[in-house]
PDB file of C-alpha atoms in Angstrom:
ATOM      1  CA  MET A   1     -41.251  69.756 -46.190  1.00 54.00           C
ATOM      2  CA  THR A   2     -40.334  68.584 -42.655  1.00 61.00           C
ATOM      3  CA  ALA A   3     -41.176  65.051 -43.585  1.00 56.00           C
ATOM      4  CA  ILE A   4     -38.982  65.124 -46.680  1.00 53.00           C
ATOM      5  CA  ARG A   5     -36.041  66.585 -44.558  1.00 57.00           C
ATOM      6  CA  GLY A   6     -36.656  63.806 -41.902  1.00 66.00           C
ATOM      7  CA  ALA A   7     -36.575  61.095 -44.507  1.00 62.00           C
ATOM      8  CA  ARG A   8     -33.328  62.514 -45.941  1.00 69.00           C
ATOM      9  CA  GLU A   9     -31.814  62.566 -42.422  1.00 70.00           C
ATOM     10  CA  ARG A  10     -32.752  58.929 -41.916  1.00 75.00           C
ATOM     11  CA  ALA A  11     -31.341  57.881 -45.177  1.00 76.00           C
ATOM     12  CA  ARG A  12     -28.139  59.668 -44.506  1.00 79.00           C
ATOM     13  CA  ALA A  13     -27.952  58.110 -41.006  1.00 87.00           C
ATOM     14  CA  ASP A  14     -28.640  54.642 -42.569  1.00 88.00           C
ATOM     15  CA  VAL A  15     -25.730  55.134 -45.131  1.00 90.00           C
ATOM     16  CA  THR A  16     -23.366  56.483 -42.546  1.00 92.00           C
ATOM     17  CA  ALA A  17     -23.993  53.398 -40.398  1.00 93.00           C
ATOM     18  CA  ALA A  18     -23.392  51.070 -43.289  1.00 94.00           C
ATOM     19  CA  ILE A  19     -20.118  52.863 -44.231  1.00 94.00           C
ATOM     20  CA  LYS A  20     -18.938  52.490 -40.502  1.00 95.00           C
ATOM     21  CA  GLU A  21     -20.002  48.859 -40.447  1.00 94.00           C
ATOM     22  CA  GLU A  22     -18.156  48.027 -43.514  1.00 94.00           C
ATOM     23  CA  ALA A  23     -15.041  49.891 -42.383  1.00 94.00           C
ATOM     24  CA  ARG A  24     -15.040  48.076 -39.125  1.00 94.00           C
ATOM     25  CA  ARG A  25     -15.275  44.771 -40.990  1.00 94.00           C
ATOM     26  CA  GLN A  26     -12.139  45.963 -43.020  1.00 92.00           C
ATOM     27  CA  LEU A  27     -10.368  46.833 -39.741  1.00 89.00           C
ATOM     28  CA  ALA A  28     -10.884  43.237 -38.545  1.00 91.00           C
ATOM     29  CA  ASP A  29      -9.737  41.780 -41.854  1.00 91.00           C
ATOM     30  CA  GLN A  30      -6.882  44.012 -42.736  1.00 88.00           C
ATOM     31  CA  GLY A  31      -6.089  46.443 -39.991  1.00 88.00           C
ATOM     32  CA  ALA A  32      -6.457  50.226 -39.816  1.00 89.00           C
ATOM     33  CA  ALA A  33      -3.350  50.927 -41.870  1.00 87.00           C
ATOM     34  CA  LYS A  34      -5.079  49.352 -44.923  1.00 89.00           C
ATOM     35  CA  LEU A  35      -8.483  50.971 -44.595  1.00 90.00           C
ATOM     36  CA  SER A  36      -9.472  52.330 -47.908  1.00 89.00           C
ATOM     37  CA  LEU A  37     -12.443  54.653 -48.842  1.00 91.00           C
ATOM     38  CA  ARG A  38     -12.503  53.134 -52.236  1.00 92.00           C
ATOM     39  CA  ALA A  39     -12.569  49.568 -50.985  1.00 93.00           C
ATOM     40  CA  VAL A  40     -15.560  50.506 -48.572  1.00 94.00           C
ATOM     41  CA  ALA A  41     -17.385  52.199 -51.459  1.00 93.00           C
ATOM     42  CA  ARG A  42     -16.819  49.115 -53.615  1.00 93.00           C
ATOM     43  CA  GLU A  43     -18.175  46.702 -51.053  1.00 93.00           C
ATOM     44  CA  LEU A  44     -21.277  48.810 -50.478  1.00 91.00           C
ATOM     45  CA  GLY A  45     -21.808  49.211 -54.184  1.00 91.00           C
ATOM     46  CA  MET A  46     -21.326  52.995 -54.180  1.00 90.00           C
ATOM     47  CA  VAL A  47     -19.156  55.016 -56.398  1.00 89.00           C
ATOM     48  CA  SER A  48     -16.286  56.715 -54.544  1.00 85.00           C
ATOM     49  CA  SER A  49     -17.669  60.200 -55.232  1.00 87.00           C
ATOM     50  CA  ALA A  50     -20.812  59.367 -53.284  1.00 88.00           C
ATOM     51  CA  LEU A  51     -18.960  58.058 -50.361  1.00 89.00           C
ATOM     52  CA  TYR A  52     -16.787  61.178 -50.167  1.00 89.00           C
ATOM     53  CA  ARG A  53     -19.962  63.199 -49.477  1.00 90.00           C
ATOM     54  CA  TYR A  54     -20.062  61.390 -46.090  1.00 93.00           C
ATOM     55  CA  TYR A  55     -16.331  61.086 -45.336  1.00 93.00           C
ATOM     56  CA  PRO A  56     -14.147  63.272 -47.509  1.00 93.00           C
ATOM     57  CA  SER A  57     -10.959  61.370 -46.558  1.00 93.00           C
ATOM     58  CA  ARG A  58      -9.716  58.282 -44.916  1.00 93.00           C
ATOM     59  CA  ASP A  59      -8.732  60.201 -41.832  1.00 94.00           C
ATOM     60  CA  GLU A  60     -12.238  61.580 -41.293  1.00 95.00           C
ATOM     61  CA  LEU A  61     -13.576  58.127 -41.446  1.00 95.00           C
ATOM     62  CA  LEU A  62     -10.918  56.750 -39.036  1.00 95.00           C
ATOM     63  CA  THR A  63     -11.785  59.597 -36.642  1.00 96.00           C
ATOM     64  CA  ALA A  64     -15.458  58.636 -36.630  1.00 96.00           C
ATOM     65  CA  LEU A  65     -14.588  55.007 -35.923  1.00 96.00           C
ATOM     66  CA  ILE A  66     -12.115  56.121 -33.090  1.00 97.00           C
ATOM     67  CA  VAL A  67     -14.593  58.371 -31.512  1.00 97.00           C
ATOM     68  CA  ASP A  68     -17.306  55.718 -31.633  1.00 97.00           C
ATOM     69  CA  ALA A  69     -14.879  53.177 -30.021  1.00 97.00           C
ATOM     70  CA  TYR A  70     -13.925  55.570 -27.273  1.00 98.00           C
ATOM     71  CA  ASP A  71     -17.566  56.430 -26.684  1.00 98.00           C
ATOM     72  CA  ALA A  72     -18.545  52.785 -26.557  1.00 98.00           C
ATOM     73  CA  ILE A  73     -15.828  51.667 -23.975  1.00 98.00           C
ATOM     74  CA  GLY A  74     -16.608  54.846 -22.153  1.00 98.00           C
ATOM     75  CA  ALA A  75     -20.283  54.113 -21.857  1.00 98.00           C
ATOM     76  CA  ALA A  76     -19.549  50.711 -20.668  1.00 98.00           C
ATOM     77  CA  ALA A  77     -17.272  52.069 -17.888  1.00 98.00           C
ATOM     78  CA  GLU A  78     -19.895  54.732 -17.022  1.00 97.00           C
ATOM     79  CA  THR A  79     -22.606  52.197 -16.815  1.00 97.00           C
ATOM     80  CA  ALA A  80     -20.640  50.180 -14.246  1.00 96.00           C
ATOM     81  CA  PHE A  81     -19.799  53.475 -12.373  1.00 96.00           C
ATOM     82  CA  ASP A  82     -23.441  54.422 -12.124  1.00 95.00           C
ATOM     83  CA  ALA A  83     -24.674  50.937 -11.315  1.00 94.00           C
ATOM     84  CA  THR A  84     -22.415  50.796  -8.212  1.00 92.00           C
ATOM     85  CA  ARG A  85     -23.431  54.170  -6.799  1.00 87.00           C
ATOM     86  CA  GLY A  86     -24.215  53.761  -3.198  1.00 79.00           C
ATOM     87  CA  ASP A  87     -22.493  50.445  -2.767  1.00 74.00           C
ATOM     88  CA  GLY A  88     -19.980  52.259  -0.352  1.00 69.00           C
ATOM     89  CA  GLU A  89     -16.988  49.992  -1.247  1.00 90.00           C
ATOM     90  CA  PRO A  90     -14.650  52.023  -3.374  1.00 94.00           C
ATOM     91  CA  VAL A  91     -12.518  49.048  -4.388  1.00 95.00           C
ATOM     92  CA  ALA A  92     -15.502  47.152  -5.555  1.00 94.00           C
ATOM     93  CA  ARG A  93     -16.727  50.036  -7.606  1.00 95.00           C
ATOM     94  CA  TRP A  94     -13.304  50.558  -9.008  1.00 96.00           C
ATOM     95  CA  THR A  95     -12.987  46.949  -9.853  1.00 97.00           C
ATOM     96  CA  ALA A  96     -16.464  46.912 -11.627  1.00 96.00           C
ATOM     97  CA  VAL A  97     -15.345  49.706 -13.961  1.00 97.00           C
ATOM     98  CA  TRP A  98     -12.111  47.858 -14.770  1.00 97.00           C
ATOM     99  CA  ARG A  99     -14.161  44.746 -15.585  1.00 97.00           C
ATOM    100  CA  ALA A 100     -16.580  46.652 -17.799  1.00 98.00           C
ATOM    101  CA  ALA A 101     -13.725  48.116 -19.867  1.00 98.00           C
ATOM    102  CA  ARG A 102     -12.240  44.704 -20.150  1.00 98.00           C
ATOM    103  CA  ALA A 103     -15.467  43.049 -21.113  1.00 98.00           C
ATOM    104  CA  TRP A 104     -15.995  45.616 -23.817  1.00 98.00           C
ATOM    105  CA  ALA A 105     -12.423  45.209 -25.182  1.00 98.00           C
ATOM    106  CA  LEU A 106     -12.788  41.397 -25.353  1.00 97.00           C
ATOM    107  CA  ALA A 107     -16.051  41.771 -27.289  1.00 97.00           C
ATOM    108  CA  HIS A 108     -14.656  44.386 -29.725  1.00 96.00           C
ATOM    109  CA  PRO A 109     -10.873  43.523 -30.019  1.00 95.00           C
ATOM    110  CA  HIS A 110     -10.415  45.242 -33.360  1.00 94.00           C
ATOM    111  CA  GLU A 111     -11.960  48.398 -32.127  1.00 95.00           C
ATOM    112  CA  TYR A 112      -9.874  48.329 -29.018  1.00 97.00           C
ATOM    113  CA  ALA A 113      -6.771  47.748 -31.196  1.00 95.00           C
ATOM    114  CA  LEU A 114      -7.726  50.879 -33.178  1.00 94.00           C
ATOM    115  CA  ILE A 115      -7.691  53.180 -30.133  1.00 95.00           C
ATOM    116  CA  TYR A 116      -5.179  51.461 -27.849  1.00 95.00           C
ATOM    117  CA  GLY A 117      -2.872  49.583 -30.293  1.00 91.00           C
ATOM    118  CA  SER A 118      -0.155  50.818 -32.525  1.00 89.00           C
ATOM    119  CA  PRO A 119      -0.678  54.246 -34.100  1.00 90.00           C
ATOM    120  CA  VAL A 120      -2.007  54.298 -37.669  1.00 91.00           C
ATOM    121  CA  PRO A 121       0.680  55.446 -40.056  1.00 90.00           C
ATOM    122  CA  GLY A 122       0.097  58.908 -41.411  1.00 89.00           C
ATOM    123  CA  TYR A 123      -2.885  59.548 -39.156  1.00 91.00           C
ATOM    124  CA  SER A 124      -3.008  62.265 -36.511  1.00 91.00           C
ATOM    125  CA  ALA A 125      -5.934  62.293 -34.076  1.00 90.00           C
ATOM    126  CA  PRO A 126      -7.792  65.610 -33.948  1.00 93.00           C
ATOM    127  CA  GLN A 127      -9.046  67.393 -30.851  1.00 92.00           C
ATOM    128  CA  ASP A 128     -12.427  65.659 -31.397  1.00 92.00           C
ATOM    129  CA  THR A 129     -11.099  62.449 -29.931  1.00 94.00           C
ATOM    130  CA  VAL A 130      -9.778  63.894 -26.599  1.00 92.00           C
ATOM    131  CA  ALA A 131     -13.142  64.069 -24.671  1.00 93.00           C
ATOM    132  CA  PRO A 132     -14.341  60.595 -25.753  1.00 96.00           C
ATOM    133  CA  ALA A 133     -10.878  59.220 -24.907  1.00 95.00           C
ATOM    134  CA  ALA A 134     -11.158  60.488 -21.364  1.00 93.00           C
ATOM    135  CA  ARG A 135     -14.432  58.807 -20.462  1.00 95.00           C
ATOM    136  CA  VAL A 136     -13.105  55.557 -18.975  1.00 96.00           C
ATOM    137  CA  ALA A 137     -10.375  57.418 -16.919  1.00 94.00           C
ATOM    138  CA  LEU A 138     -13.090  59.966 -15.759  1.00 93.00           C
ATOM    139  CA  ALA A 139     -15.218  57.067 -14.422  1.00 95.00           C
ATOM    140  CA  LEU A 140     -12.332  55.675 -12.389  1.00 95.00           C
ATOM    141  CA  ILE A 141     -11.445  59.184 -11.188  1.00 93.00           C
ATOM    142  CA  GLY A 142     -15.025  59.500 -10.213  1.00 92.00           C
ATOM    143  CA  VAL A 143     -14.810  56.480  -8.019  1.00 94.00           C
ATOM    144  CA  ALA A 144     -11.723  58.180  -6.209  1.00 93.00           C
ATOM    145  CA  ARG A 145     -13.601  61.532  -5.984  1.00 90.00           C
ATOM    146  CA  ASP A 146     -16.610  59.907  -4.352  1.00 91.00           C
ATOM    147  CA  ALA A 147     -14.266  57.975  -1.951  1.00 92.00           C
ATOM    148  CA  HIS A 148     -12.430  61.270  -1.153  1.00 90.00           C
ATOM    149  CA  ALA A 149     -15.681  62.961  -0.401  1.00 87.00           C
ATOM    150  CA  ALA A 150     -16.643  60.111   1.972  1.00 88.00           C
ATOM    151  CA  GLY A 151     -13.187  60.205   3.663  1.00 89.00           C
ATOM    152  CA  ALA A 152     -12.372  56.789   2.315  1.00 90.00           C
ATOM    153  CA  LEU A 153      -9.365  57.680   0.099  1.00 91.00           C
ATOM    154  CA  ARG A 154      -5.783  57.379   1.539  1.00 89.00           C
ATOM    155  CA  VAL A 155      -3.873  60.221  -0.105  1.00 81.00           C
ATOM    156  CA  PRO A 156      -0.092  59.527  -0.628  1.00 74.00           C
ATOM    157  CA  GLU A 157       2.332  62.013   0.917  1.00 73.00           C
ATOM    158  CA  GLU A 158       2.555  65.117  -1.253  1.00 70.00           C
ATOM    159  CA  THR A 159       6.235  65.494  -0.448  1.00 69.00           C
ATOM    160  CA  GLU A 160       7.094  62.397  -2.310  1.00 75.00           C
ATOM    161  CA  LEU A 161       5.805  63.809  -5.608  1.00 85.00           C
ATOM    162  CA  PRO A 162       8.470  65.170  -7.938  1.00 91.00           C
ATOM    163  CA  GLU A 163       7.864  68.922  -8.782  1.00 91.00           C
ATOM    164  CA  GLY A 164       7.457  68.018 -12.458  1.00 95.00           C
ATOM    165  CA  VAL A 165       4.837  65.425 -11.837  1.00 93.00           C
ATOM    166  CA  ARG A 166       3.067  67.781  -9.472  1.00 91.00           C
ATOM    167  CA  ALA A 167       2.929  70.413 -12.134  1.00 92.00           C
ATOM    168  CA  ASP A 168       1.619  67.842 -14.584  1.00 93.00           C
ATOM    169  CA  MET A 169      -1.125  66.871 -12.150  1.00 91.00           C
ATOM    170  CA  THR A 170      -2.170  70.396 -11.533  1.00 88.00           C
ATOM    171  CA  THR A 171      -2.437  70.955 -15.355  1.00 90.00           C
ATOM    172  CA  LEU A 172      -4.510  67.700 -15.610  1.00 88.00           C
ATOM    173  CA  ALA A 173      -6.787  68.721 -12.723  1.00 86.00           C
ATOM    174  CA  ASP A 174      -7.428  72.023 -14.480  1.00 84.00           C
ATOM    175  CA  ALA A 175      -8.193  70.326 -17.647  1.00 82.00           C
ATOM    176  CA  LEU A 176     -10.468  67.713 -16.090  1.00 76.00           C
ATOM    177  CA  GLY A 177     -12.415  70.349 -14.135  1.00 70.00           C
ATOM    178  CA  THR A 178     -14.487  69.153 -11.113  1.00 61.00           C
ATOM    179  CA  PRO A 179     -13.617  65.413 -11.174  1.00 55.00           C
ATOM    180  CA  GLY A 180      -9.911  66.163 -10.961  1.00 53.00           C
ATOM    181  CA  ALA A 181      -9.863  69.374  -9.013  1.00 56.00           C
ATOM    182  CA  GLU A 182     -11.305  67.773  -5.948  1.00 76.00           C
ATOM    183  CA  LEU A 183      -8.358  65.418  -5.596  1.00 87.00           C
ATOM    184  CA  PRO A 184      -4.885  66.119  -4.215  1.00 87.00           C
ATOM    185  CA  ALA A 185      -1.988  65.962  -6.884  1.00 89.00           C
ATOM    186  CA  ALA A 186      -0.425  62.821  -5.297  1.00 89.00           C
ATOM    187  CA  ALA A 187      -3.776  60.980  -5.382  1.00 90.00           C
ATOM    188  CA  LEU A 188      -4.340  62.010  -9.137  1.00 91.00           C
ATOM    189  CA  ALA A 189      -0.793  60.718  -9.942  1.00 92.00           C
ATOM    190  CA  ALA A 190      -1.583  57.448  -8.449  1.00 92.00           C
ATOM    191  CA  LEU A 191      -4.776  57.147 -10.273  1.00 93.00           C
ATOM    192  CA  VAL A 192      -3.119  57.998 -13.636  1.00 94.00           C
ATOM    193  CA  ALA A 193      -0.620  55.349 -13.106  1.00 94.00           C
ATOM    194  CA  ALA A 194      -3.330  52.790 -12.204  1.00 94.00           C
ATOM    195  CA  VAL A 195      -5.358  53.701 -15.269  1.00 94.00           C
ATOM    196  CA  ALA A 196      -2.319  53.180 -17.449  1.00 95.00           C
ATOM    197  CA  GLN A 197      -1.775  49.841 -15.907  1.00 95.00           C
ATOM    198  CA  MET A 198      -5.465  48.832 -16.562  1.00 95.00           C
ATOM    199  CA  PHE A 199      -5.055  49.449 -20.236  1.00 96.00           C
ATOM    200  CA  GLY A 200      -1.790  47.619 -20.160  1.00 96.00           C
ATOM    201  CA  MET A 201      -3.380  44.576 -18.575  1.00 96.00           C
ATOM    202  CA  ILE A 202      -6.128  44.565 -21.278  1.00 97.00           C
ATOM    203  CA  SER A 203      -3.626  45.007 -23.974  1.00 97.00           C
ATOM    204  CA  PHE A 204      -1.408  42.202 -22.792  1.00 96.00           C
ATOM    205  CA  GLU A 205      -4.394  39.929 -22.739  1.00 97.00           C
ATOM    206  CA  LEU A 206      -5.815  40.928 -26.188  1.00 95.00           C
ATOM    207  CA  PHE A 207      -2.457  40.953 -27.862  1.00 95.00           C
ATOM    208  CA  GLY A 208      -1.399  37.576 -26.655  1.00 94.00           C
ATOM    209  CA  GLN A 209       1.371  38.617 -24.157  1.00 93.00           C
ATOM    210  CA  PHE A 210      -0.158  36.430 -21.372  1.00 94.00           C
ATOM    211  CA  GLN A 211       0.016  33.248 -23.487  1.00 91.00           C
ATOM    212  CA  GLY A 212       1.627  30.488 -21.476  1.00 92.00           C
ATOM    213  CA  VAL A 213       2.054  32.902 -18.509  1.00 94.00           C
ATOM    214  CA  VAL A 214      -1.451  33.586 -17.168  1.00 94.00           C
ATOM    215  CA  GLU A 215      -4.291  31.267 -17.918  1.00 94.00           C
ATOM    216  CA  ALA A 216      -6.699  32.424 -15.222  1.00 96.00           C
ATOM    217  CA  ARG A 217      -6.998  35.809 -16.805  1.00 96.00           C
ATOM    218  CA  GLU A 218     -10.309  36.938 -15.646  1.00 96.00           C
ATOM    219  CA  GLU A 219      -9.342  36.147 -11.958  1.00 97.00           C
ATOM    220  CA  PHE A 220      -5.903  37.711 -12.489  1.00 97.00           C
ATOM    221  CA  PHE A 221      -7.441  40.912 -13.911  1.00 97.00           C
ATOM    222  CA  THR A 222      -9.948  41.247 -11.125  1.00 97.00           C
ATOM    223  CA  HIS A 223      -7.228  40.583  -8.415  1.00 97.00           C
ATOM    224  CA  THR A 224      -4.934  43.075 -10.099  1.00 96.00           C
ATOM    225  CA  ALA A 225      -7.741  45.680 -10.342  1.00 96.00           C
ATOM    226  CA  ALA A 226      -8.413  45.425  -6.531  1.00 96.00           C
ATOM    227  CA  THR A 227      -4.781  45.432  -5.660  1.00 95.00           C
ATOM    228  CA  LEU A 228      -3.973  48.496  -7.709  1.00 94.00           C
ATOM    229  CA  GLY A 229      -7.151  50.219  -6.425  1.00 94.00           C
ATOM    230  CA  ARG A 230      -5.964  49.711  -2.848  1.00 93.00           C
ATOM    231  CA  GLN A 231      -2.477  51.010  -3.940  1.00 91.00           C
ATOM    232  CA  ALA A 232      -4.170  54.151  -5.323  1.00 90.00           C
ATOM    233  CA  GLY A 233      -5.637  54.741  -1.929  1.00 91.00           C
ATOM    234  CA  LEU A 234      -9.096  53.112  -2.199  1.00 91.00           C
ATOM    235  CA  GLY A 235     -10.409  50.919   0.524  1.00 75.00           C
TER     236      GLY A 235
END
């Protein structure tokens, strides 16, 4: 009985992987807004009713693809974070995480666009996407946390932080738990701004906004990562 159940689980995993692969192909060809369960089923030689047993709606399939994409870019960032443990240079660690996120985005532009591009009409992301979406930011906050523990983080003046922003950072620190709670509100605010600028840099490159403006894009990205890391108090 166990062997039969195991075979069924493997078969289901194989079909699920095929559905996702075809859906990603459609994302690349037509964009997320035109993703269709019927079209996916047709390309896989399945009847729609069979596919619905795996994903009852387009939104559930989109959510699965979104979670996979967040997890993939998050894993790339975390690998860079872990690989630089003990290096002792916070800006170098910070830059390594930035570069890992960029490298994943360049290798998977359509999946990056799904999670950081224009919202998909009619789709509302569920709570399931929140934790995967935080992985890159948590890796960067982890660099700052380690620097703070080593006395290598310059914390901005708390008095310069508007009260509304301070309240937001307190809420964020509570939500993050240990990685955020160890950092002062002003430091966390600087990190949030830097993370937003990182994704802005990647998006500008992927979506063609640097065309005719910045040609040495890798060098520019690395330089900007280090500069913003220092501005956020690292180094």
